[in-house]
XYZ file of C-alpha atoms in Angstrom:
421
model
C -13.360 2.524 36.257
C -10.060 3.659 37.759
C -8.709 0.132 37.328
C -9.711 0.115 33.659
C -8.066 3.506 33.103
C -4.836 2.323 34.699
C -4.858 -0.843 32.614
C -5.505 1.136 29.435
C -2.586 3.403 30.263
C -0.384 0.349 30.773
C -1.389 -0.985 27.360
C -0.770 2.414 25.746
C 2.713 2.527 27.296
C 3.555 -0.902 25.857
C 2.192 0.109 22.456
C 4.297 3.276 22.370
C 7.532 1.795 23.719
C 8.968 -0.993 21.517
C 11.364 -2.039 24.283
C 8.625 -3.086 26.717
C 7.576 -6.742 26.796
C 3.988 -7.867 26.476
C 2.178 -8.033 29.801
C -0.756 -10.077 31.026
C -3.826 -7.896 31.600
C -7.303 -8.801 32.888
C -10.364 -9.707 30.839
C -12.476 -6.627 31.800
C -9.976 -4.363 30.026
C -10.378 -6.209 26.730
C -14.145 -6.383 27.128
C -14.118 -2.603 27.599
C -11.904 -1.678 24.627
C -13.798 -4.035 22.257
C -17.243 -2.959 23.513
C -17.739 -6.421 25.014
C -16.522 -8.139 21.835
C -19.239 -6.546 19.721
C -19.843 -7.807 16.209
C -19.278 -4.349 14.738
C -15.710 -4.429 16.078
C -14.833 -7.662 14.236
C -12.040 -7.156 11.688
C -11.364 -10.801 10.871
C -12.143 -14.376 11.810
C -10.490 -17.731 11.232
C -10.245 -21.255 12.506
C -8.336 -20.328 15.642
C -10.215 -17.208 16.687
C -11.892 -13.878 15.968
C -10.033 -10.564 15.808
C -11.610 -7.400 17.214
C -10.595 -3.766 16.972
C -9.745 -2.387 20.390
C -9.907 1.378 20.943
C -7.506 3.203 23.258
C -7.194 6.905 24.191
C -6.109 9.390 21.500
C -7.574 7.254 18.696
C -4.966 4.555 19.149
C -6.014 1.096 17.982
C -4.980 -2.459 18.844
C -6.097 -5.860 17.592
C -7.540 -8.315 20.119
C -7.699 -11.967 19.101
C -10.181 -14.083 21.042
C -9.215 -17.732 20.664
C -11.972 -20.277 20.069
C -10.997 -22.327 23.087
C -14.504 -23.426 24.045
C -14.714 -25.466 20.848
C -11.392 -27.277 21.246
C -8.973 -28.845 23.645
C -6.429 -26.226 24.666
C -2.916 -27.048 25.759
C -2.387 -24.332 28.371
C 1.281 -25.216 28.753
C 1.776 -24.725 25.016
C -0.071 -21.398 25.200
C 2.132 -20.220 28.060
C 5.328 -21.305 26.317
C 4.355 -19.719 23.015
C 3.361 -16.429 24.635
C 6.692 -16.395 26.464
C 8.464 -16.696 23.110
C 6.252 -14.169 21.330
C 6.762 -11.570 24.060
C 10.394 -11.143 23.027
C 9.849 -10.764 19.288
C 10.769 -7.401 17.762
C 10.894 -7.227 13.981
C 9.343 -4.879 11.458
C 7.960 -7.846 9.476
C 6.344 -9.613 12.442
C 3.178 -8.440 14.187
C 4.110 -7.468 17.733
C 2.388 -9.008 20.754
C 1.418 -6.274 23.230
C -0.574 -8.116 25.861
C -2.454 -11.326 26.577
C -5.130 -12.651 28.882
C -5.606 -15.997 30.623
C -8.976 -16.020 32.342
C -10.938 -18.767 34.135
C -13.971 -18.497 36.378
C -16.856 -20.690 37.458
C -20.403 -19.630 36.617
C -23.846 -21.009 37.311
C -25.795 -21.687 34.121
C -29.093 -23.360 33.259
C -28.735 -26.697 31.496
C -31.877 -28.670 30.659
C -33.786 -26.743 33.279
C -31.247 -27.259 36.026
C -28.538 -25.026 37.416
C -25.040 -26.357 36.947
C -21.579 -24.915 37.532
C -19.599 -24.356 34.330
C -16.146 -23.012 33.767
C -15.746 -19.874 31.664
C -12.350 -19.797 29.969
C -10.825 -17.061 27.815
C -7.496 -16.836 26.015
C -6.798 -13.478 24.369
C -3.872 -12.066 22.430
C -3.567 -8.297 22.010
C -1.372 -7.221 19.107
C -0.457 -4.146 17.130
C -3.196 -3.187 14.685
C -2.145 -3.481 11.036
C -4.531 -1.242 9.066
C -4.330 -2.485 5.481
C -5.305 -6.044 6.300
C -4.178 -9.249 4.584
C -1.900 -9.133 1.580
C -3.850 -9.485 -1.649
C -2.989 -12.169 -4.142
C -1.136 -10.825 -7.122
C -3.389 -11.139 -10.124
C -2.001 -10.537 -13.623
C 1.524 -9.088 -13.963
C 1.641 -5.285 -13.935
C 4.995 -3.594 -14.370
C 4.121 -0.626 -12.178
C 3.283 -2.984 -9.303
C 6.527 -4.935 -9.392
C 8.578 -2.826 -6.923
C 5.810 -3.117 -4.317
C 5.309 -6.849 -4.856
C 9.075 -7.368 -4.651
C 9.293 -5.422 -1.375
C 6.449 -7.488 0.052
C 8.147 -10.764 -0.897
C 11.424 -9.634 0.669
C 9.652 -8.494 3.818
C 7.827 -11.810 4.224
C 11.090 -13.719 3.821
C 12.851 -11.464 6.331
C 10.077 -11.959 8.874
C 10.089 -15.721 8.405
C 13.876 -15.805 8.779
C 13.557 -13.899 12.052
C 10.838 -16.219 13.379
C 12.825 -19.339 12.502
C 15.908 -17.820 14.090
C 13.959 -17.614 17.351
C 13.115 -21.316 17.178
C 9.469 -20.777 16.200
C 7.513 -22.351 13.360
C 4.509 -20.607 11.840
C 2.605 -23.698 10.602
C -0.069 -21.660 8.819
C 1.674 -19.205 6.497
C -0.723 -17.892 3.863
C -1.865 -14.487 2.545
C -4.588 -14.183 5.206
C -1.871 -14.324 7.886
C 0.353 -11.700 6.267
C -0.847 -8.177 7.010
C 0.147 -4.866 5.420
C 0.660 -1.677 7.416
C -0.074 1.824 6.164
C 3.272 1.852 4.303
C 2.544 -1.546 2.705
C 5.179 -3.238 4.861
C 4.225 -6.910 5.355
C 3.908 -8.292 8.873
C 3.509 -11.985 9.612
C 0.705 -12.723 12.059
C -0.697 -15.758 13.881
C 2.488 -17.814 13.915
C 2.392 -20.593 16.460
C -1.340 -20.199 17.113
C -2.039 -23.726 15.845
C 0.295 -25.138 18.486
C -1.852 -23.689 21.284
C -4.324 -26.467 20.621
C -3.873 -30.103 21.544
C -3.845 -33.306 19.547
C -7.207 -32.516 18.009
C -5.408 -30.175 15.606
C -1.858 -31.414 15.371
C -2.933 -34.881 14.281
C -4.662 -33.666 11.138
C -3.041 -31.359 8.590
C -6.341 -30.175 7.160
C -7.501 -28.737 10.482
C -4.776 -26.181 10.937
C -2.501 -25.856 7.933
C -4.855 -24.785 5.187
C -5.293 -26.336 1.788
C -3.042 -28.838 0.125
C -1.321 -26.072 -1.769
C 0.037 -24.605 1.470
C 0.679 -27.770 3.468
C 4.034 -29.521 3.102
C 3.776 -33.070 1.735
C 5.918 -34.531 4.520
C 3.340 -33.338 7.030
C 0.408 -34.695 5.047
C 2.100 -38.057 4.524
C 4.096 -38.577 7.720
C 3.149 -35.853 10.200
C 6.671 -34.374 10.074
C 6.765 -30.766 11.321
C 9.799 -28.529 10.792
C 10.557 -25.002 9.636
C 10.817 -26.430 6.112
C 7.020 -26.807 6.246
C 6.870 -23.005 6.425
C 9.203 -22.802 3.429
C 6.807 -24.940 1.388
C 3.976 -22.562 2.326
C 6.193 -19.600 1.428
C 6.565 -20.996 -2.090
C 2.813 -20.910 -2.583
C 2.594 -17.375 -1.175
C 5.299 -16.119 -3.565
C 3.645 -17.818 -6.543
C 0.326 -16.235 -5.595
C 1.938 -12.802 -5.437
C 3.537 -13.307 -8.848
C 0.897 -15.223 -10.798
C -2.837 -15.527 -11.251
C -2.787 -19.055 -9.816
C -4.365 -19.666 -6.427
C -3.358 -22.102 -3.649
C -4.121 -25.644 -4.842
C -3.904 -24.581 -8.484
C -0.335 -23.374 -7.899
C 0.491 -26.785 -6.489
C -1.023 -28.627 -9.455
C 0.540 -26.427 -12.131
C 4.058 -26.486 -10.705
C 4.003 -30.282 -10.526
C 3.260 -30.674 -14.245
C 6.342 -29.047 -15.752
C 8.254 -26.880 -13.318
C 10.639 -25.162 -15.708
C 7.925 -24.567 -18.290
C 5.677 -22.992 -15.644
C 8.429 -20.585 -14.569
C 9.256 -19.622 -18.151
C 5.607 -18.969 -18.993
C 5.214 -16.669 -16.008
C 8.522 -14.935 -16.739
C 7.382 -14.173 -20.295
C 4.179 -12.604 -18.940
C 6.147 -10.443 -16.516
C 8.706 -9.381 -19.107
C 5.907 -8.216 -21.400
C 4.349 -6.249 -18.543
C 7.657 -4.751 -17.404
C 8.534 -3.460 -20.887
C 5.598 -1.048 -20.552
C 7.016 0.605 -17.428
C 10.761 -0.135 -17.375
C 13.592 0.533 -19.789
C 17.265 -0.323 -20.169
C 19.087 -1.363 -17.020
C 15.920 -0.999 -14.901
C 14.128 -3.501 -17.139
C 17.053 -5.918 -16.956
C 17.184 -5.745 -13.153
C 13.405 -6.083 -12.706
C 13.249 -9.071 -15.062
C 16.060 -10.769 -13.168
C 14.291 -10.079 -9.873
C 11.118 -11.730 -11.175
C 13.074 -14.725 -12.465
C 14.845 -15.145 -9.148
C 11.608 -14.942 -7.147
C 9.975 -17.545 -9.391
C 12.938 -19.894 -9.008
C 12.978 -19.363 -5.255
C 9.270 -20.247 -5.078
C 9.872 -23.360 -7.157
C 12.649 -24.486 -4.816
C 10.404 -23.826 -1.801
C 7.869 -26.304 -3.152
C 10.362 -29.126 -3.675
C 8.907 -32.381 -2.311
C 12.251 -33.150 -0.700
C 12.328 -30.848 2.313
C 16.108 -31.164 2.574
C 16.443 -29.480 -0.821
C 14.367 -26.473 0.184
C 16.438 -23.469 1.183
C 16.166 -21.922 4.598
C 14.470 -18.566 5.060
C 17.892 -17.044 5.746
C 19.333 -18.325 2.464
C 16.294 -17.026 0.592
C 16.600 -13.567 2.160
C 20.284 -13.450 1.282
C 19.561 -14.356 -2.331
C 16.885 -11.667 -2.613
C 19.296 -9.002 -1.377
C 22.127 -10.069 -3.664
C 20.215 -8.841 -6.696
C 20.035 -11.275 -8.428
C 22.231 -13.617 -10.391
C 20.568 -16.938 -11.362
C 23.937 -18.573 -10.628
C 23.173 -18.316 -6.933
C 20.063 -20.419 -7.432
C 22.207 -23.538 -7.790
C 21.024 -25.589 -4.768
C 24.557 -26.909 -4.301
C 25.958 -23.394 -3.765
C 24.073 -21.798 -0.844
C 25.160 -18.241 -0.150
C 26.310 -17.017 3.254
C 26.268 -13.241 2.848
C 24.320 -11.063 5.251
C 22.791 -7.825 3.963
C 23.210 -4.624 5.946
C 22.273 -1.096 5.027
C 25.619 0.481 5.917
C 26.724 2.797 3.143
C 30.238 4.173 3.121
C 33.032 4.767 0.613
C 36.620 3.668 0.095
C 37.647 7.109 1.301
C 35.804 6.504 4.573
C 37.709 3.236 4.962
C 40.977 5.211 4.759
C 42.286 3.111 1.901
C 45.192 4.586 -0.027
C 43.774 7.149 -2.477
C 46.493 6.635 -5.094
C 45.637 2.973 -5.644
C 43.041 1.970 -8.204
C 40.453 -0.334 -6.706
C 38.278 -2.986 -8.239
C 35.016 -4.664 -7.251
C 35.164 -8.301 -8.286
C 31.928 -10.294 -8.082
C 32.392 -13.707 -6.531
C 29.452 -15.043 -8.503
C 29.883 -14.224 -12.156
C 33.224 -12.434 -12.587
C 31.495 -9.084 -13.042
C 34.001 -6.249 -12.579
C 33.337 -2.611 -11.701
C 36.098 -0.006 -11.394
C 35.511 2.225 -8.387
C 36.303 5.878 -8.065
C 37.718 6.804 -4.698
C 34.415 8.299 -3.504
C 32.119 5.633 -4.956
C 29.490 4.629 -2.435
C 29.478 0.975 -1.436
C 27.670 -1.081 1.171
C 30.169 -3.079 3.180
C 29.617 -6.182 5.243
C 31.740 -9.299 5.741
C 31.036 -11.990 3.173
C 31.954 -15.564 4.046
C 33.092 -18.029 1.424
C 33.817 -21.710 1.888
C 36.463 -21.960 -0.848
C 38.620 -18.854 -0.444
C 40.898 -17.770 -3.306
C 44.567 -18.673 -3.069
C 45.879 -15.176 -3.748
C 46.368 -12.489 -1.115
C 43.346 -10.287 -0.480
C 42.831 -7.224 1.661
C 39.227 -7.857 2.674
C 36.261 -9.930 1.610
C 33.100 -7.861 1.419
C 29.749 -7.510 -0.215
C 29.416 -4.190 -2.014
C 26.730 -2.047 -3.532
C 27.816 -0.120 -6.586
C 25.598 1.767 -9.010
C 22.466 0.496 -7.255
C 23.278 -3.164 -7.836
C 23.989 -5.559 -4.984
C 26.889 -7.919 -5.661
C 29.020 -10.072 -3.398
C 32.516 -8.751 -4.041
C 36.131 -8.673 -3.016
C 37.671 -5.234 -2.677
C 41.318 -5.488 -3.715
C 44.178 -3.307 -4.828
C 43.706 -4.112 -8.482
C 47.101 -3.773 -10.216
C 49.049 -6.666 -8.774
C 46.089 -8.766 -7.634
C 44.128 -8.398 -10.844
C 47.146 -9.415 -12.881
C 47.762 -12.429 -10.692
C 44.312 -13.833 -11.435
C 44.388 -12.991 -15.110
C 42.138 -9.944 -15.151
C 42.674 -6.797 -17.158
C 42.943 -3.630 -15.132
C 40.404 -1.621 -17.107
C 40.347 2.150 -17.346
């Protein structure tokens, strides 16, 4: 029992300290905290395994996934490599791996009346417990729900961007694998699990990548696997959060008349939003919905090279939200940061009038000296010819816009803009 207590304390320490890496722990610990994998502790089950609630001291909870390895061929090298990658992941939109177990032992069992020696094998993943379970599909548009749905979409895209940036591919992105914590923050789970298994799974799309509506056509047709397969799945997830269509139905409807489908859904959302939003808030929310619909449509493009990356999608979502940026020939390169300051904090000359000039649509906002803005470098492939002080992305009056901050008198005149008042 002392060993179990020490192992539990180790797991608690990892759970409480986000800096600590996941550590391999023995099977008896996980049998103990799940009450020997009792049915009443089951919180979910899927093709790759069953998830159990594990109880720790002080009412702390973890999730223990027991992989169905006895039914399939397991690539242990792939498991080891994937765990090594997952151990380093730290992101608020990705479920954190806390511990894992690789267990093998030989046992005598009766088989057709005779004793034989069989090998008992276990592969376990212990992860943070996410209490609100899988994200629910959207259902009909409701204006009051839009801010939450929008936050969930942005969180999923941020998590996927992070995963892809680490060289991982999810391969099974769908609502069941996106969990919500007690603050309704989405966390992507189960990425890479399908790659733990050998050719039995990777040779057939239907065995590990869900229904046709989630599986990228290049994988179905040619077996091509890339992070753009995740982007195709993301398109279905976004459509399901925004519309009443489900998986395969989303796929079928968007193939009929793409633009008509988007417009129909946008009309439904606009009608719903008018009941809860007014004025500028209604305009912004409607544009957010339109942008998310267009992003989802691009994600489901049959040509994987035309699908945006998760990073580009996240950038678009945080640039709130000019349809101009949805031109596939003009990918954006801005990076969003929550770093609010003011021109005064930048020690710019207080006597100069300053202007925020959008690089997307020519939208101009005059700034007072103390106006709050969010500043981060903004790259641009075709830089203007005139002299500029800095190229930034700014947040003014609650609206995110990629902007240049310039001394406005001389510079504004040189590019044919009126100074304003």
